[in-house]
PDB file of C-alpha atoms and ligand atoms in Angstrom:
ATOM      1  CA  MET E   1      12.354   6.773  -3.819  1.00 80.00           C
ATOM      2  CA  ASP E   2      15.338   8.705  -2.934  1.00 85.00           C
ATOM      3  CA  PHE E   3      17.007   6.760  -0.600  1.00 92.00           C
ATOM      4  CA  LYS E   4      19.924   8.999  -0.473  1.00 95.00           C
ATOM      5  CA  LYS E   5      17.667  11.593   1.259  1.00 97.00           C
ATOM      6  CA  ILE E   6      16.929   8.351   3.866  1.00 98.00           C
ATOM      7  CA  GLU E   7      20.582   8.727   4.197  1.00 98.00           C
ATOM      8  CA  THR E   8      20.358  12.639   5.385  1.00 98.00           C
ATOM      9  CA  ILE E   9      17.789  11.922   8.007  1.00 98.00           C
ATOM     10  CA  VAL E  10      20.018   9.515   9.624  1.00 98.00           C
ATOM     11  CA  LYS E  11      23.097  11.692   9.477  1.00 98.00           C
ATOM     12  CA  GLU E  12      20.885  14.433  10.995  1.00 98.00           C
ATOM     13  CA  ALA E  13      19.327  11.559  13.701  1.00 98.00           C
ATOM     14  CA  GLY E  14      22.756  10.663  14.449  1.00 98.00           C
ATOM     15  CA  LYS E  15      23.811  14.249  15.458  1.00 98.00           C
ATOM     16  CA  ILE E  16      20.605  14.859  17.777  1.00 98.00           C
ATOM     17  CA  ILE E  17      21.469  10.899  19.476  1.00 98.00           C
ATOM     18  CA  ILE E  18      25.356  12.943  20.051  1.00 98.00           C
ATOM     19  CA  LYS E  19      24.201  16.198  21.347  1.00 98.00           C
ATOM     20  CA  GLY E  20      21.883  14.619  23.335  1.00 98.00           C
ATOM     21  CA  LYS E  21      24.567  12.269  25.134  1.00 97.00           C
ATOM     22  CA  LYS E  22      24.855  15.251  27.833  1.00 94.00           C
ATOM     23  CA  ASP E  23      21.064  15.564  28.960  1.00 89.00           C
ATOM     24  CA  LYS E  24      19.015  12.186  28.704  1.00 95.00           C
ATOM     25  CA  SER E  25      16.462  11.190  30.538  1.00 96.00           C
ATOM     26  CA  ILE E  26      15.452   7.746  31.472  1.00 96.00           C
ATOM     27  CA  LYS E  27      12.650   5.771  31.836  1.00 95.00           C
ATOM     28  CA  SER E  28      11.877   2.028  32.358  1.00 93.00           C
ATOM     29  CA  LYS E  29       9.181   0.605  29.470  1.00 89.00           C
ATOM     30  CA  SER E  30       9.320  -2.622  31.791  1.00 88.00           C
ATOM     31  CA  GLU E  31      11.720  -4.337  33.981  1.00 87.00           C
ATOM     32  CA  TYR E  32      15.257  -3.371  32.318  1.00 89.00           C
ATOM     33  CA  ASN E  33      14.042  -2.203  29.368  1.00 92.00           C
ATOM     34  CA  TYR E  34      14.652   1.632  28.960  1.00 94.00           C
ATOM     35  CA  VAL E  35      13.806   4.460  26.931  1.00 96.00           C
ATOM     36  CA  THR E  36      15.549   8.010  26.864  1.00 97.00           C
ATOM     37  CA  ASN E  37      13.915  11.351  25.909  1.00 98.00           C
ATOM     38  CA  ILE E  38      16.031  11.208  22.808  1.00 98.00           C
ATOM     39  CA  ASP E  39      14.970   7.719  21.913  1.00 97.00           C
ATOM     40  CA  ILE E  40      11.653   9.732  21.587  1.00 98.00           C
ATOM     41  CA  GLU E  41      13.022  12.956  20.008  1.00 98.00           C
ATOM     42  CA  VAL E  42      15.054  10.905  17.180  1.00 98.00           C
ATOM     43  CA  GLN E  43      11.899   8.736  16.196  1.00 98.00           C
ATOM     44  CA  GLU E  44       9.455  11.612  16.117  1.00 97.00           C
ATOM     45  CA  TYR E  45      12.457  13.840  13.712  1.00 98.00           C
ATOM     46  CA  ILE E  46      12.978  10.596  11.570  1.00 98.00           C
ATOM     47  CA  ILE E  47       9.032  10.341  11.260  1.00 97.00           C
ATOM     48  CA  LYS E  48       8.554  14.093  10.583  1.00 97.00           C
ATOM     49  CA  GLU E  49      11.062  13.655   7.806  1.00 97.00           C
ATOM     50  CA  LEU E  50      10.352  10.627   6.326  1.00 96.00           C
ATOM     51  CA  LYS E  51       6.421  11.910   6.121  1.00 94.00           C
ATOM     52  CA  GLU E  52       7.950  14.966   4.415  1.00 94.00           C
ATOM     53  CA  ILE E  53       9.540  12.953   1.394  1.00 93.00           C
ATOM     54  CA  ASP E  54       6.579   9.828   1.400  1.00 91.00           C
ATOM     55  CA  ASN E  55       3.567  11.810   2.589  1.00 88.00           C
ATOM     56  CA  ASN E  56       1.028   9.127   2.611  1.00 86.00           C
ATOM     57  CA  CYS E  57       3.720   6.622   4.577  1.00 87.00           C
ATOM     58  CA  LYS E  58       3.060   4.201   7.436  1.00 92.00           C
ATOM     59  CA  VAL E  59       5.316   4.053  10.266  1.00 94.00           C
ATOM     60  CA  ILE E  60       6.198   0.785  12.809  1.00 94.00           C
ATOM     61  CA  ALA E  61       8.297   1.872  15.760  1.00 94.00           C
ATOM     62  CA  GLU E  62       9.725   1.110  18.691  1.00 93.00           C
ATOM     63  CA  GLU E  63       8.694   4.023  20.723  1.00 90.00           C
ATOM     64  CA  ARG E  64       5.167   4.422  19.813  1.00 90.00           C
ATOM     65  CA  ILE E  65       1.802   2.658  19.333  1.00 83.00           C
ATOM     66  CA  ASN E  66       2.105   1.284  16.615  1.00 86.00           C
ATOM     67  CA  GLU E  67      -1.515   1.161  14.167  1.00 73.00           C
ATOM     68  CA  SER E  68       0.029  -0.420  11.211  1.00 71.00           C
ATOM     69  CA  GLU E  69       0.782  -3.121   9.851  1.00 76.00           C
ATOM     70  CA  ILE E  70       4.274  -4.021   9.084  1.00 77.00           C
ATOM     71  CA  ASP E  71       3.301  -4.570   4.780  1.00 85.00           C
ATOM     72  CA  ASN E  72       4.065  -1.857   4.300  1.00 89.00           C
ATOM     73  CA  ALA E  73       5.765   0.201   6.211  1.00 94.00           C
ATOM     74  CA  TRP E  74       8.792   2.033   7.267  1.00 96.00           C
ATOM     75  CA  VAL E  75      10.337   0.041  10.558  1.00 97.00           C
ATOM     76  CA  ILE E  76      12.320   2.679  12.530  1.00 97.00           C
ATOM     77  CA  ASP E  77      14.380   1.874  15.979  1.00 98.00           C
ATOM     78  CA  PRO E  78      15.665   5.051  16.636  1.00 98.00           C
ATOM     79  CA  ILE E  79      18.160   4.030  18.818  1.00 98.00           C
ATOM     80  CA  ASP E  80      19.165   0.479  18.840  1.00 98.00           C
ATOM     81  CA  GLY E  81      21.441  -0.143  21.745  1.00 98.00           C
ATOM     82  CA  THR E  82      19.285   1.960  24.214  1.00 98.00           C
ATOM     83  CA  THR E  83      20.926   0.585  27.242  1.00 97.00           C
ATOM     84  CA  ASN E  84      24.446   1.150  25.623  1.00 98.00           C
ATOM     85  CA  TYR E  85      23.545   4.907  24.377  1.00 98.00           C
ATOM     86  CA  ILE E  86      22.655   5.030  28.129  1.00 98.00           C
ATOM     87  CA  HIS E  87      25.590   4.328  29.301  1.00 98.00           C
ATOM     88  CA  ASN E  88      27.486   6.290  26.722  1.00 97.00           C
ATOM     89  CA  TYR E  89      28.871   2.667  25.600  1.00 98.00           C
ATOM     90  CA  PRO E  90      29.837   3.816  21.703  1.00 98.00           C
ATOM     91  CA  HIS E  91      27.369   0.620  20.052  1.00 98.00           C
ATOM     92  CA  TYR E  92      23.952   1.726  18.993  1.00 98.00           C
ATOM     93  CA  ALA E  93      22.257   2.132  15.509  1.00 98.00           C
ATOM     94  CA  ILE E  94      19.333   3.858  13.919  1.00 98.00           C
ATOM     95  CA  SER E  95      17.889   1.422  11.761  1.00 98.00           C
ATOM     96  CA  ILE E  96      15.352   1.615   9.484  1.00 98.00           C
ATOM     97  CA  GLY E  97      13.773  -0.666   6.901  1.00 97.00           C
ATOM     98  CA  TYR E  98      11.107  -0.249   3.988  1.00 97.00           C
ATOM     99  CA  VAL E  99       8.265  -2.996   3.628  1.00 95.00           C
ATOM    100  CA  LYS E 100       6.869  -2.904   0.301  1.00 94.00           C
ATOM    101  CA  SER E 101       4.022  -5.509  -0.050  1.00 93.00           C
ATOM    102  CA  GLY E 102       5.671  -7.227   2.928  1.00 93.00           C
ATOM    103  CA  VAL E 103       9.163  -7.666   1.124  1.00 96.00           C
ATOM    104  CA  ILE E 104      11.882  -5.143   3.017  1.00 97.00           C
ATOM    105  CA  THR E 105      13.058  -3.523  -0.022  1.00 97.00           C
ATOM    106  CA  TYR E 106      15.551  -0.874   1.659  1.00 98.00           C
ATOM    107  CA  GLY E 107      17.400  -0.762   5.029  1.00 98.00           C
ATOM    108  CA  ILE E 108      19.316   1.428   6.711  1.00 98.00           C
ATOM    109  CA  VAL E 109      21.672   1.170   9.691  1.00 98.00           C
ATOM    110  CA  TYR E 110      23.838   4.082  11.167  1.00 99.00           C
ATOM    111  CA  ASN E 111      26.046   4.373  13.997  1.00 98.00           C
ATOM    112  CA  PRO E 112      26.477   8.082  14.499  1.00 98.00           C
ATOM    113  CA  GLU E 113      29.651   7.581  16.960  1.00 98.00           C
ATOM    114  CA  THR E 114      31.369   5.868  14.171  1.00 98.00           C
ATOM    115  CA  GLU E 115      29.982   6.986  11.262  1.00 98.00           C
ATOM    116  CA  GLU E 116      29.742   3.359   9.878  1.00 98.00           C
ATOM    117  CA  LEU E 117      26.673   3.948   7.664  1.00 98.00           C
ATOM    118  CA  PHE E 118      25.451   0.279   6.366  1.00 98.00           C
ATOM    119  CA  THR E 119      22.648   0.505   3.655  1.00 98.00           C
ATOM    120  CA  ALA E 120      21.049  -2.137   1.078  1.00 98.00           C
ATOM    121  CA  LYS E 121      18.314  -2.143  -1.407  1.00 98.00           C
ATOM    122  CA  LYS E 122      16.863  -5.300  -2.565  1.00 98.00           C
ATOM    123  CA  GLY E 123      18.888  -6.646  -5.037  1.00 98.00           C
ATOM    124  CA  GLU E 124      21.671  -4.300  -5.315  1.00 98.00           C
ATOM    125  CA  GLY E 125      23.854  -5.508  -2.684  1.00 98.00           C
ATOM    126  CA  ALA E 126      24.874  -4.085   0.695  1.00 98.00           C
ATOM    127  CA  PHE E 127      27.043  -1.383   1.501  1.00 98.00           C
ATOM    128  CA  LEU E 128      29.283  -0.011   4.505  1.00 98.00           C
ATOM    129  CA  ASN E 129      30.085   3.883   3.659  1.00 98.00           C
ATOM    130  CA  ASN E 130      29.210   3.446  -0.109  1.00 97.00           C
ATOM    131  CA  GLU E 131      31.801   0.762  -0.470  1.00 98.00           C
ATOM    132  CA  LYS E 132      30.087  -3.154  -1.163  1.00 98.00           C
ATOM    133  CA  ILE E 133      30.228  -5.398   1.502  1.00 98.00           C
ATOM    134  CA  SER E 134      30.166  -9.101   1.862  1.00 98.00           C
ATOM    135  CA  VAL E 135      29.548 -11.817   4.833  1.00 99.00           C
ATOM    136  CA  SER E 136      32.754 -13.799   5.355  1.00 98.00           C
ATOM    137  CA  ASN E 137      33.659 -16.771   3.809  1.00 98.00           C
ATOM    138  CA  ILE E 138      34.707 -18.909   6.929  1.00 98.00           C
ATOM    139  CA  LYS E 139      33.115 -22.307   6.567  1.00 98.00           C
ATOM    140  CA  LYS E 140      33.182 -24.089   9.647  1.00 97.00           C
ATOM    141  CA  LEU E 141      31.716 -23.321  13.159  1.00 97.00           C
ATOM    142  CA  LYS E 142      34.615 -24.106  14.756  1.00 98.00           C
ATOM    143  CA  GLU E 143      36.728 -20.918  12.906  1.00 98.00           C
ATOM    144  CA  SER E 144      33.832 -18.373  13.533  1.00 98.00           C
ATOM    145  CA  LEU E 145      33.632 -15.706  15.830  1.00 98.00           C
ATOM    146  CA  LEU E 146      29.560 -15.303  16.671  1.00 98.00           C
ATOM    147  CA  GLY E 147      27.567 -12.131  17.948  1.00 98.00           C
ATOM    148  CA  ILE E 148      24.883 -13.278  20.159  1.00 98.00           C
ATOM    149  CA  GLY E 149      22.161 -11.166  21.997  1.00 97.00           C
ATOM    150  CA  PHE E 150      20.065 -11.746  25.529  1.00 95.00           C
ATOM    151  CA  PRO E 151      16.097 -10.498  25.774  1.00 89.00           C
ATOM    152  CA  TYR E 152      14.774  -8.441  28.046  1.00 88.00           C
ATOM    153  CA  ASP E 153      12.990 -11.291  29.698  1.00 92.00           C
ATOM    154  CA  ARG E 154      15.360 -12.252  32.429  1.00 94.00           C
ATOM    155  CA  LYS E 155      13.535 -15.497  33.185  1.00 95.00           C
ATOM    156  CA  LYS E 156      15.006 -16.347  29.660  1.00 95.00           C
ATOM    157  CA  ALA E 157      18.495 -15.981  30.913  1.00 94.00           C
ATOM    158  CA  GLN E 158      19.789 -18.871  31.748  1.00 94.00           C
ATOM    159  CA  TYR E 159      18.091 -20.625  29.156  1.00 93.00           C
ATOM    160  CA  VAL E 160      20.346 -18.534  26.835  1.00 94.00           C
ATOM    161  CA  PHE E 161      23.467 -19.257  28.676  1.00 94.00           C
ATOM    162  CA  ASN E 162      23.122 -22.673  28.602  1.00 92.00           C
ATOM    163  CA  LYS E 163      22.233 -22.392  24.540  1.00 91.00           C
ATOM    164  CA  MET E 164      25.923 -19.814  24.506  1.00 94.00           C
ATOM    165  CA  SER E 165      27.840 -21.865  27.065  1.00 94.00           C
ATOM    166  CA  SER E 166      27.414 -25.159  24.427  1.00 93.00           C
ATOM    167  CA  LEU E 167      28.423 -23.100  21.866  1.00 95.00           C
ATOM    168  CA  TYR E 168      31.661 -21.232  22.969  1.00 97.00           C
ATOM    169  CA  MET E 169      32.777 -24.508  22.722  1.00 96.00           C
ATOM    170  CA  GLU E 170      32.293 -24.776  19.518  1.00 96.00           C
ATOM    171  CA  CYS E 171      33.770 -21.947  17.716  1.00 98.00           C
ATOM    172  CA  GLN E 172      36.669 -19.410  18.333  1.00 98.00           C
ATOM    173  CA  ASP E 173      34.738 -16.347  20.546  1.00 98.00           C
ATOM    174  CA  ILE E 174      31.271 -14.860  21.339  1.00 98.00           C
ATOM    175  CA  LYS E 175      30.353 -11.286  21.227  1.00 98.00           C
ATOM    176  CA  ARG E 176      27.273  -9.731  23.127  1.00 98.00           C
ATOM    177  CA  LYS E 177      27.665  -6.109  21.578  1.00 98.00           C
ATOM    178  CA  GLY E 178      23.772  -4.641  22.883  1.00 98.00           C
ATOM    179  CA  SER E 179      22.723  -3.911  19.366  1.00 98.00           C
ATOM    180  CA  ALA E 180      21.015  -6.380  17.381  1.00 98.00           C
ATOM    181  CA  ALA E 181      21.060  -4.091  14.386  1.00 98.00           C
ATOM    182  CA  LEU E 182      24.601  -3.734  14.491  1.00 98.00           C
ATOM    183  CA  ASP E 183      25.257  -7.313  14.917  1.00 98.00           C
ATOM    184  CA  LEU E 184      23.280  -8.100  11.565  1.00 99.00           C
ATOM    185  CA  ALA E 185      25.251  -5.504   9.986  1.00 99.00           C
ATOM    186  CA  TYR E 186      28.562  -7.128  11.518  1.00 99.00           C
ATOM    187  CA  VAL E 187      27.498 -10.830   9.890  1.00 99.00           C
ATOM    188  CA  ALA E 188      27.093  -8.725   6.548  1.00 99.00           C
ATOM    189  CA  CYS E 189      30.286  -6.969   6.658  1.00 98.00           C
ATOM    190  CA  GLY E 190      32.428  -9.722   7.809  1.00 98.00           C
ATOM    191  CA  ARG E 191      33.128  -8.848  10.727  1.00 98.00           C
ATOM    192  CA  LEU E 192      30.891 -11.613  12.067  1.00 98.00           C
ATOM    193  CA  ASP E 193      30.260 -14.889  11.061  1.00 98.00           C
ATOM    194  CA  GLY E 194      26.621 -15.967  12.665  1.00 98.00           C
ATOM    195  CA  TYR E 195      24.606 -14.250  15.027  1.00 98.00           C
ATOM    196  CA  PHE E 196      21.582 -15.583  17.340  1.00 97.00           C
ATOM    197  CA  GLU E 197      19.220 -13.969  19.136  1.00 98.00           C
ATOM    198  CA  LEU E 198      15.769 -14.835  20.994  1.00 96.00           C
ATOM    199  CA  ASP E 199      12.716 -13.139  20.803  1.00 95.00           C
ATOM    200  CA  LEU E 200      13.612  -9.720  18.866  1.00 96.00           C
ATOM    201  CA  GLU E 201      11.215  -7.250  17.498  1.00 95.00           C
ATOM    202  CA  SER E 202      10.189  -6.174  13.884  1.00 95.00           C
ATOM    203  CA  TRP E 203      12.348  -2.797  14.243  1.00 96.00           C
ATOM    204  CA  ASP E 204      15.340  -4.520  15.415  1.00 97.00           C
ATOM    205  CA  ILE E 205      15.999  -6.783  12.411  1.00 97.00           C
ATOM    206  CA  ALA E 206      13.912  -5.028   9.254  1.00 97.00           C
ATOM    207  CA  ALA E 207      17.377  -3.355   8.166  1.00 98.00           C
ATOM    208  CA  GLY E 208      19.809  -5.794   9.424  1.00 98.00           C
ATOM    209  CA  LYS E 209      17.894  -8.821   7.735  1.00 98.00           C
ATOM    210  CA  LEU E 210      18.148  -7.145   4.444  1.00 98.00           C
ATOM    211  CA  LEU E 211      21.844  -5.758   4.992  1.00 98.00           C
ATOM    212  CA  VAL E 212      22.876  -9.816   5.501  1.00 99.00           C
ATOM    213  CA  GLU E 213      20.847 -11.346   2.829  1.00 98.00           C
ATOM    214  CA  GLU E 214      22.257  -8.720   0.351  1.00 98.00           C
ATOM    215  CA  ALA E 215      25.740  -9.373   1.119  1.00 99.00           C
ATOM    216  CA  GLY E 216      25.374 -13.181   0.531  1.00 98.00           C
ATOM    217  CA  GLY E 217      23.986 -14.124   3.597  1.00 98.00           C
ATOM    218  CA  SER E 218      20.865 -15.506   5.222  1.00 98.00           C
ATOM    219  CA  VAL E 219      18.425 -15.175   8.366  1.00 98.00           C
ATOM    220  CA  LYS E 220      15.932 -17.435   9.446  1.00 98.00           C
ATOM    221  CA  LYS E 221      13.571 -17.869  12.041  1.00 97.00           C
ATOM    222  CA  VAL E 222      14.154 -20.965  14.838  1.00 97.00           C
ATOM    223  CA  ILE E 223      11.291 -21.771  16.673  1.00 96.00           C
ATOM    224  CA  ARG E 224      11.721 -22.641  20.117  1.00 93.00           C
ATOM    225  CA  ASP E 225       9.292 -23.646  23.060  1.00 92.00           C
ATOM    226  CA  GLN E 226      11.102 -20.350  24.622  1.00 92.00           C
ATOM    227  CA  GLY E 227      10.627 -18.120  21.449  1.00 95.00           C
ATOM    228  CA  ILE E 228      11.898 -17.568  18.356  1.00 96.00           C
ATOM    229  CA  TYR E 229      15.552 -17.008  17.611  1.00 97.00           C
ATOM    230  CA  THR E 230      16.796 -15.203  14.665  1.00 98.00           C
ATOM    231  CA  VAL E 231      19.442 -16.622  13.212  1.00 98.00           C
ATOM    232  CA  ALA E 232      21.819 -14.561  10.692  1.00 98.00           C
ATOM    233  CA  THR E 233      24.768 -16.348   9.882  1.00 98.00           C
ATOM    234  CA  ASN E 234      27.497 -16.578   6.155  1.00 98.00           C
ATOM    235  CA  ARG E 235      25.070 -19.228   4.906  1.00 98.00           C
ATOM    236  CA  ASN E 236      28.177 -21.827   5.436  1.00 98.00           C
ATOM    237  CA  ILE E 237      28.055 -22.418   9.317  1.00 98.00           C
ATOM    238  CA  GLU E 238      23.845 -21.851   9.336  1.00 98.00           C
ATOM    239  CA  ASN E 239      23.522 -25.264   9.766  1.00 97.00           C
ATOM    240  CA  GLU E 240      25.082 -26.011  12.186  1.00 96.00           C
ATOM    241  CA  ILE E 241      24.028 -23.375  14.585  1.00 96.00           C
ATOM    242  CA  ILE E 242      20.473 -23.971  14.387  1.00 96.00           C
ATOM    243  CA  GLU E 243      21.402 -27.846  14.750  1.00 95.00           C
ATOM    244  CA  PHE E 244      23.109 -25.932  18.521  1.00 92.00           C
ATOM    245  CA  ILE E 245      19.753 -23.968  19.287  1.00 93.00           C
ATOM    246  CA  LYS E 246      17.718 -26.848  18.529  1.00 92.00           C
ATOM    247  CA  LYS E 247      19.313 -29.491  20.231  1.00 87.00           C
ATOM    248  CA  TYR E 248      21.122 -27.975  23.588  1.00 70.00           C
TER     249      TYR E 248
HETATM  250  C1  LIG C 301      18.302  -4.399  21.560  1.00 57.27           C
HETATM  251  C2  LIG C 301      18.671  -4.895  20.853  1.00 57.27           C
HETATM  252  C3  LIG C 301      19.422  -6.133  21.369  1.00 57.27           C
HETATM  253  C4  LIG C 301      19.244  -6.673  22.494  1.00 57.27           C
HETATM  254  C5  LIG C 301      18.307  -6.110  23.657  1.00 57.27           C
HETATM  255  C6  LIG C 301      17.534  -4.866  22.733  1.00 57.27           C
HETATM  256  P1  LIG C 301      16.275  -1.758  21.872  1.00 57.27           P
HETATM  257  O1  LIG C 301      17.234  -2.968  21.372  1.00 57.27           O
HETATM  258  O2  LIG C 301      19.372  -4.429  19.292  1.00 57.27           O
HETATM  259  O3  LIG C 301      19.893  -6.837  20.560  1.00 57.27           O
HETATM  260  O4  LIG C 301      19.930  -7.488  23.119  1.00 57.27           O
HETATM  261  O5  LIG C 301      17.605  -6.384  24.682  1.00 57.27           O
HETATM  262  O6  LIG C 301      16.254  -4.857  22.659  1.00 57.27           O
HETATM  263  O7  LIG C 301      15.447  -1.913  22.555  1.00 57.27           O
HETATM  264  O8  LIG C 301      17.568  -1.173  22.409  1.00 57.27           O
HETATM  265  O9  LIG C 301      16.416  -1.199  20.691  1.00 57.27           O
END
């Protein structure tokens, strides 16, 4: 697979997103969960282009009904951070992961606003605009800058806020930026020391998970009554964060 072609596809998709800012139409998929016409246009563009280079490819994508199993598929979020995009808040990304026999072997996350292109191939490291990246070397939660996300299901909001307020007392600061893919990419390049969020979908995390792992970090699932947390860290603070999630 020539993954350089994927970078070209993603950058062209980014142009569609930027051009579409002026005339996007918005629909609600459910309460607080939105999709624009540009999400759909970008998704269909990416799938068309992927089929050109991998004509038997299977696809799992956010804005369609998915027939495939995730074990062998391209896993696509055309705009991760759609709410940010709707408000022209320049923090969102195209996220594409490539899963082969159940293993994520390639990931790409691209923010068309900043033109930051995060890529990783299994066993070959993680990169930001072709420069190798690595997680931070922060050793303690007390010294850490964390990312967090909030689930669409607002009935779970107070539960997450309670966790966040406890954690806030034990770290330097917490950021809620609204794109899981970029939160994971930021852990991979050391801008965040850790990140956690409840109820993420495969398309939110497929690419970012590989970025973090190839940059020397870890991504774990923590199962709680309220749902499943995705917890990404630089490894040093993993146990402290998971303890918090389990305790409060
Ligand atoms: C978003 C995630 C974000 C989460 C939002 C939403 P989408 O993905 O990237 O981290 O907090 O609730 O799930 O729906 O914009 O692709």
